[in-house]
C-alpha positions as a printed NumPy array, in Angstrom:
array([[144.941,  96.022, 108.895],
       [143.792,  97.703, 105.351],
       [145.7  , 101.027, 104.494],
       [146.068, 103.303, 101.449],
       [149.942, 102.757, 100.39 ],
       [151.572, 105.285,  97.415],
       [153.017, 102.572,  94.573],
       [154.372, 105.13 ,  92.273],
       [153.033, 108.033,  90.122],
       [149.381, 107.825,  90.181],
       [149.468, 104.52 ,  91.139],
       [148.045, 103.642,  94.735],
       [146.799, 100.933,  96.025],
       [144.931,  99.313,  99.137],
       [146.493,  96.962, 101.08 ],
       [147.514,  94.258, 103.786],
       [149.947,  96.758, 106.476],
       [150.746,  95.78 , 109.884],
       [148.574,  97.097, 112.288],
       [150.231, 100.209, 114.862],
       [151.169,  99.563, 118.039],
       [152.161, 101.897, 120.796],
       [155.973, 102.674, 120.657],
       [157.073, 106.127, 122.874],
       [154.859, 106.302, 126.24 ],
       [153.782, 109.471, 124.38 ],
       [151.606, 107.7  , 121.867],
       [148.211, 106.379, 120.989],
       [146.03 , 104.521, 118.768],
       [142.816, 105.524, 117.105],
       [140.658, 103.422, 115.235],
       [139.991, 106.186, 112.464],
       [135.949, 106.701, 111.074],
       [136.815, 109.394, 108.709],
       [139.583, 110.34 , 106.7  ],
       [139.913, 112.574, 103.495],
       [141.72 , 113.012, 100.772],
       [143.091, 116.59 , 100.638],
       [144.361, 118.583,  97.157],
       [148.158, 118.549,  98.638],
       [147.384, 114.788,  98.172],
       [147.229, 115.335,  94.818],
       [150.725, 116.12 ,  95.03 ],
       [151.493, 112.825,  96.255],
       [150.547, 111.43 ,  93.469],
       [151.993, 113.775,  90.749],
       [155.563, 115.726,  91.316],
       [156.572, 115.084,  94.855],
       [157.024, 111.187,  93.576],
       [160.303, 110.806,  94.477],
       [160.409, 111.752,  97.976],
       [158.146, 108.198,  98.507],
       [158.583, 104.977,  98.965],
       [156.199, 101.955,  97.417],
       [154.491, 100.84 , 100.952],
       [154.153, 104.413, 102.092],
       [150.732, 104.85 , 104.288],
       [149.006, 108.159, 102.624],
       [146.596, 110.544, 104.559],
       [146.557, 113.26 , 106.944],
       [143.65 , 113.815, 107.331],
       [141.647, 111.856, 110.156],
       [139.205, 111.113, 112.575],
       [137.827, 108.103, 114.848],
       [137.972, 106.373, 118.748],
       [141.017, 106.105, 120.51 ],
       [142.059, 102.439, 121.113],
       [144.963, 103.004, 122.959],
       [147.421, 105.162, 124.931],
       [151.168, 105.204, 126.496],
       [151.375, 106.147, 129.986],
       [152.382, 109.51 , 129.674],
       [149.143, 110.387, 127.55 ],
       [146.965, 111.581, 130.913],
       [144.606, 113.91 , 128.923],
       [142.799, 111.147, 126.252],
       [140.958, 107.9  , 127.38 ],
       [140.018, 104.801, 125.068],
       [136.662, 105.58 , 123.711],
       [137.458, 109.196, 123.551],
       [137.073, 110.794, 119.722],
       [139.471, 112.621, 118.543],
       [140.555, 114.662, 115.417],
       [144.137, 114.51 , 114.82 ],
       [145.556, 117.48 , 113.211],
       [147.806, 116.704, 110.461],
       [151.118, 117.932, 111.741],
       [152.794, 116.649, 114.543],
       [153.437, 118.96 , 118.04 ],
       [154.819, 118.542, 121.276],
       [153.202, 121.952, 122.351],
       [156.083, 122.698, 124.84 ],
       [159.182, 123.059, 123.272],
       [160.52 , 126.976, 122.254],
       [158.133, 126.775, 118.869],
       [154.994, 125.556, 119.891],
       [155.345, 127.721, 123.064],
       [155.249, 130.377, 120.584],
       [151.99 , 128.593, 118.948],
       [154.003, 128.032, 116.039],
       [153.003, 124.165, 115.985],
       [154.576, 123.236, 112.147],
       [157.968, 124.036, 113.558],
       [158.24 , 122.219, 116.395],
       [161.829, 121.584, 117.584],
       [160.876, 117.855, 118.617],
       [159.948, 116.47 , 116.047],
       [161.496, 118.672, 112.907],
       [162.54 , 116.955, 109.779],
       [166.247, 118.397, 110.152],
       [167.73 , 115.855, 107.808],
       [165.964, 117.227, 105.705],
       [165.76 , 121.188, 106.239],
       [162.218, 121.242, 107.243],
       [159.955, 121.568, 109.783],
       [157.662, 120.122, 111.975],
       [156.501, 115.939, 110.821],
       [153.146, 115.338, 109.295],
       [151.286, 112.227, 108.694],
       [151.705, 110.411, 105.56 ],
       [153.837, 113.21 , 103.404],
       [156.706, 111.539, 102.443],
       [160.694, 111.366, 103.798],
       [161.079, 115.63 , 103.362],
       [158.219, 115.781, 106.97 ],
       [159.575, 112.886, 108.346],
       [157.654, 109.673, 106.282],
       [155.23 , 109.046, 109.465],
       [152.969, 106.614, 108.208],
       [149.062, 108.461, 107.276],
       [145.544, 107.984, 107.333],
       [143.911, 107.074, 105.222],
       [144.072, 103.669, 107.415],
       [141.938, 101.502, 109.28 ],
       [144.249, 102.32 , 112.351],
       [147.085, 105.023, 112.743],
       [149.432, 105.281, 115.544],
       [149.826, 109.27 , 116.862],
       [152.737, 110.034, 118.278],
       [152.879, 113.081, 120.658],
       [148.678, 112.362, 121.82 ],
       [149.422, 113.859, 124.919],
       [149.356, 117.024, 122.676],
       [148.366, 116.715, 119.11 ],
       [144.538, 114.942, 119.078],
       [141.296, 117.193, 119.81 ],
       [139.049, 116.155, 122.147],
       [135.57 , 116.291, 120.212],
       [132.363, 115.268, 121.482],
       [130.75 , 111.813, 121.271],
       [127.668, 112.847, 119.114],
       [127.426, 114.096, 115.981],
       [127.871, 113.715, 112.102],
       [132.068, 113.022, 111.735],
       [131.802, 115.641, 109.026],
       [131.402, 118.613, 111.553],
       [134.433, 117.965, 113.026],
       [136.593, 116.109, 110.502],
       [138.147, 119.127, 108.465],
       [139.722, 120.574, 111.742],
       [142.615, 117.708, 110.688],
       [143.511, 120.427, 107.977],
       [141.566, 122.218, 105.777],
       [139.721, 124.259, 108.451],
       [142.186, 125.145, 110.297],
       [144.466, 126.356, 106.922],
       [141.488, 128.308, 106.169],
       [141.254, 130.269, 109.209],
       [144.696, 130.597, 109.106],
       [144.861, 132.122, 105.774],
       [141.96 , 134.299, 106.228],
       [144.253, 135.761, 109.826],
       [147.328, 135.707, 107.29 ],
       [145.015, 137.82 , 105.332],
       [144.029, 140.925, 107.52 ],
       [141.079, 141.948, 105.543],
       [140.604, 145.216, 107.012],
       [136.576, 145.034, 108.156],
       [134.375, 146.036, 105.687],
       [137.116, 145.199, 103.056],
       [137.077, 142.921,  99.887],
       [139.159, 139.669,  99.867],
       [139.411, 137.284,  96.859],
       [140.876, 133.579,  96.824],
       [142.08 , 132.55 ,  94.2  ],
       [140.98 , 128.171,  94.113],
       [137.971, 127.312,  95.145],
       [138.997, 123.862,  96.238],
       [138.309, 122.71 ,  99.281],
       [140.502, 125.431, 101.375],
       [139.628, 128.357,  98.795],
       [135.296, 127.325,  99.561],
       [136.965, 127.578, 103.596],
       [138.383, 130.768, 102.784],
       [136.161, 132.477, 100.995],
       [132.952, 131.258, 103.879],
       [135.132, 132.62 , 107.018],
       [136.485, 135.492, 105.172],
       [132.365, 136.59 , 105.843],
       [132.057, 135.098, 108.433],
       [135.119, 137.011, 110.006],
       [134.235, 140.687, 108.569],
       [135.224, 140.579, 105.035],
       [132.784, 143.374, 103.641],
       [132.774, 141.489, 100.399],
       [134.308, 138.116,  98.79 ],
       [135.318, 137.062,  95.667],
       [136.153, 133.312,  94.711],
       [137.838, 132.559,  90.894],
       [138.486, 129.609,  89.652],
       [137.262, 127.47 ,  86.048],
       [135.821, 124.81 ,  87.895],
       [131.94 , 125.251,  86.942],
       [130.926, 122.704,  90.719],
       [132.973, 125.21 ,  92.229],
       [132.061, 128.263,  91.395],
       [128.458, 126.662,  92.193],
       [129.308, 125.814,  95.513],
       [131.147, 129.63 ,  96.431],
       [127.525, 131.316,  94.442],
       [125.271, 129.166,  97.61 ],
       [127.069, 130.025, 100.102],
       [126.912, 133.821,  99.334],
       [129.937, 134.15 ,  97.469],
       [130.645, 136.548,  94.321],
       [132.462, 134.651,  91.975],
       [134.896, 135.282,  88.11 ],
       [135.134, 132.111,  86.355],
       [138.91 , 132.594,  85.463],
       [138.192, 130.441,  81.725],
       [136.396, 133.468,  80.538],
       [139.106, 136.516,  81.582],
       [142.24 , 137.376,  79.472],
       [143.432, 139.408,  82.098],
       [142.679, 138.123,  85.636],
       [144.208, 140.459,  88.028],
       [142.879, 143.537,  85.215],
       [139.374, 142.082,  86.472],
       [139.85 , 142.161,  89.794],
       [141.264, 145.574,  89.935],
       [138.671, 146.845,  87.96 ],
       [136.027, 145.499,  90.329],
       [137.228, 146.996,  93.044],
       [137.233, 150.422,  92.861],
       [140.149, 150.541,  90.803],
       [142.894, 149.735,  93.191],
       [142.126, 145.607,  93.298],
       [141.151, 143.798,  96.733],
       [142.766, 144.56 ,  99.865],
       [143.466, 141.144, 100.258],
       [144.216, 137.763,  98.174],
       [144.975, 134.27 ,  99.159],
       [146.206, 131.734,  96.871],
       [144.583, 128.138,  97.972],
       [146.144, 126.299,  94.547],
       [149.468, 126.103,  94.737],
       [152.17 , 124.677,  93.241],
       [149.994, 122.916,  90.388],
       [148.173, 125.389,  89.137],
       [146.61 , 126.036,  85.471],
       [148.087, 128.02 ,  83.109],
       [151.979, 127.663,  83.818],
       [152.911, 125.497,  81.084],
       [157.263, 125.995,  82.183],
       [156.519, 124.918,  85.295],
       [154.663, 122.314,  84.467],
       [156.876, 120.913,  81.58 ],
       [160.308, 121.243,  84.681],
       [157.77 , 119.518,  87.277],
       [157.051, 116.565,  84.787],
       [160.579, 116.694,  83.541],
       [161.673, 116.315,  87.488],
       [160.006, 113.167,  87.593],
       [161.13 , 111.347,  84.461],
       [164.706, 110.936,  86.83 ],
       [165.45 , 108.582,  88.752],
       [164.803, 109.597,  92.129],
       [167.827, 110.514,  93.731],
       [168.343, 112.786,  91.075],
       [164.714, 113.842,  90.972],
       [165.104, 115.192,  94.604],
       [168.349, 117.259,  94.068],
       [166.849, 119.05 ,  91.115],
       [163.83 , 119.691,  93.219],
       [165.381, 120.931,  96.281],
       [168.543, 123.227,  93.945],
       [166.715, 123.708,  91.246],
       [162.561, 123.105,  92.074],
       [160.167, 125.564,  90.05 ],
       [156.609, 126.117,  90.719],
       [153.95 , 126.608,  88.788],
       [153.422, 130.395,  89.724],
       [150.387, 131.531,  87.804],
       [147.966, 132.094,  90.598],
       [150.535, 133.741,  92.618],
       [151.643, 136.169,  90.316],
       [147.962, 136.657,  89.193],
       [147.208, 137.459,  92.996],
       [150.663, 139.805,  93.662],
       [149.348, 141.661,  90.548],
       [145.361, 142.304,  91.587],
       [146.198, 142.736,  95.221],
       [145.467, 146.997,  95.282],
       [148.754, 148.57 ,  96.769],
       [149.705, 148.378, 100.61 ],
       [147.61 , 144.521, 100.096],
       [148.582, 141.384, 101.921],
       [148.525, 138.343,  99.466],
       [148.269, 134.901, 101.932],
       [150.1  , 131.897, 100.75 ],
       [147.931, 128.366, 102.072],
       [148.327, 126.641,  98.571],
       [151.504, 124.801,  99.136],
       [154.695, 125.23 ,  97.351],
       [157.802, 123.451,  96.872],
       [160.525, 125.431,  94.599],
       [163.737, 126.511,  95.307],
       [164.129, 128.707,  92.069],
       [160.981, 130.879,  91.584],
       [161.365, 133.589,  89.633],
       [159.467, 136.913,  91.184],
       [158.383, 140.478,  90.526],
       [160.246, 141.651,  93.704],
       [160.737, 145.143,  92.141],
       [157.228, 145.133,  91.696],
       [156.417, 144.137,  95.506],
       [158.391, 145.824,  96.634],
       [156.739, 149.446,  94.984],
       [153.544, 148.384,  95.957],
       [154.358, 147.739,  99.807],
       [152.911, 144.42 ,  99.045],
       [153.14 , 141.998, 101.999],
       [153.768, 138.173, 101.87 ],
       [152.328, 136.032, 104.693],
       [152.61 , 132.087, 104.366],
       [153.059, 128.868, 105.486],
       [152.441, 125.309, 106.956],
       [149.139, 126.205, 109.14 ],
       [149.738, 126.008, 112.875],
       [146.697, 123.925, 113.937],
       [146.236, 123.86 , 117.637],
       [146.606, 127.633, 117.447],
       [143.236, 127.876, 115.807],
       [141.742, 125.215, 116.63 ],
       [140.016, 126.673, 119.814],
       [138.429, 129.224, 117.927],
       [136.748, 127.487, 115.678],
       [135.61 , 124.116, 117.549],
       [132.676, 126.735, 118.873],
       [131.391, 126.87 , 115.59 ],
       [130.919, 123.3  , 115.062],
       [129.416, 122.408, 118.231],
       [126.326, 124.447, 118.119],
       [122.846, 123.949, 116.017],
       [123.094, 126.244, 113.224],
       [126.399, 125.57 , 110.709],
       [128.027, 128.885, 110.55 ],
       [131.279, 128.223, 108.259],
       [128.643, 125.476, 106.293],
       [130.578, 122.098, 107.078],
       [128.214, 120.025, 106.161],
       [127.888, 121.199, 102.681],
       [131.541, 120.803, 100.891],
       [131.76 , 117.154, 101.351],
       [130.566, 115.939,  97.501],
       [131.649, 111.319,  97.881],
       [132.188, 109.522, 100.665],
       [133.402, 106.277,  99.972],
       [134.885, 103.198, 101.41 ],
       [138.612, 102.916, 101.499],
       [138.854, 100.383,  99.376],
       [137.289, 102.384,  96.565],
       [140.178, 105.194,  97.506],
       [142.205, 104.734,  94.323],
       [139.417, 105.755,  91.738],
       [138.602, 108.426,  94.393],
       [142.425, 109.547,  93.864],
       [142.069, 109.614,  90.59 ],
       [138.842, 110.948,  90.358],
       [139.385, 113.872,  92.192],
       [142.835, 114.613,  90.343],
       [140.25 , 114.94 ,  87.337],
       [137.945, 117.221,  88.313],
       [135.466, 114.45 ,  87.448],
       [131.681, 113.595,  88.808],
       [131.629, 117.256,  90.105],
       [134.259, 115.614,  92.645],
       [134.989, 118.888,  95.752],
       [136.017, 116.5  ,  98.335],
       [135.87 , 112.954,  99.219],
       [135.797, 111.105, 102.322],
       [137.09 , 107.391, 102.592],
       [135.134, 105.333, 105.731],
       [137.545, 102.621, 105.958]])
């Protein structure tokens, strides 16, 4: 089959790889009909290369048609249409019984000290072949895949694989009081959904912040108040002034480790990327730092007693944090990989009706064949051609 493979920093290629097969009785094989490029895939394109090897198949936002199931998969049959969550969970271990699916003890990568295995996301998370391919082997298929209606555009449901429940969890964790103010840093795909979900779940005011004109315009189209951070000398101060001199009740950081405006963090990430993989891994594991300009701005902008919710991916082990200020101001901080299946039963009814309250059909800017995935990664990474979300079709 054809699949997108990692070959090196900023070097991904569509190649022929072996077809997946049933390896465990809880496996399924899914023929992929749509698969998206996630913002966190761009971390693989840049800073997380030391944890990949040439030939690794990328991608963790897939959906398609079930081709084959293992003997212990009773809830699916060939022909079912499914979305596959990015994290792999068994549904029954101690963590899963508490709906902490991203910490599944059956698929935890204990050798790396990490949580549940992820599709297409480095040796840190199990080196499981990903879904930017024609076919995908799905472990723990007795629990993971989400059955969806046979009709309706793929993009009605595709984002259940990651970014829609990730945004839903971020908003739930933010815990904006009814009628309160939510600020969202970063209006990429997750940030767009955070802003829309925040309004849907009762925030009285949602303010989105970014510096990319197309992202700002897309948010405006959905009734979101926006701030262009490139025009502001003091972003936290501007937010505080906008919201009663106190600041927003809750702030979501939907940016993560590669934020603009963090030259020291960027230099450290670049330096690590120049080292041989083993040395780079050691440096990252013991002394890695992130670009923290957005996180620090979020912490300074939120009102006293407010909540900062992280959905952007961070990977540093030695990140400096303003703990004295956080403690004095009573800030709550919530974060973590999304527990996808915890939220999908709440979200699915919003996708199945005739309306589209979350605007899922107004996010994708580019649909391209899998063969053009390398060009799509470059375009997305450089924010060219108004690219906000890319969907690939094998």
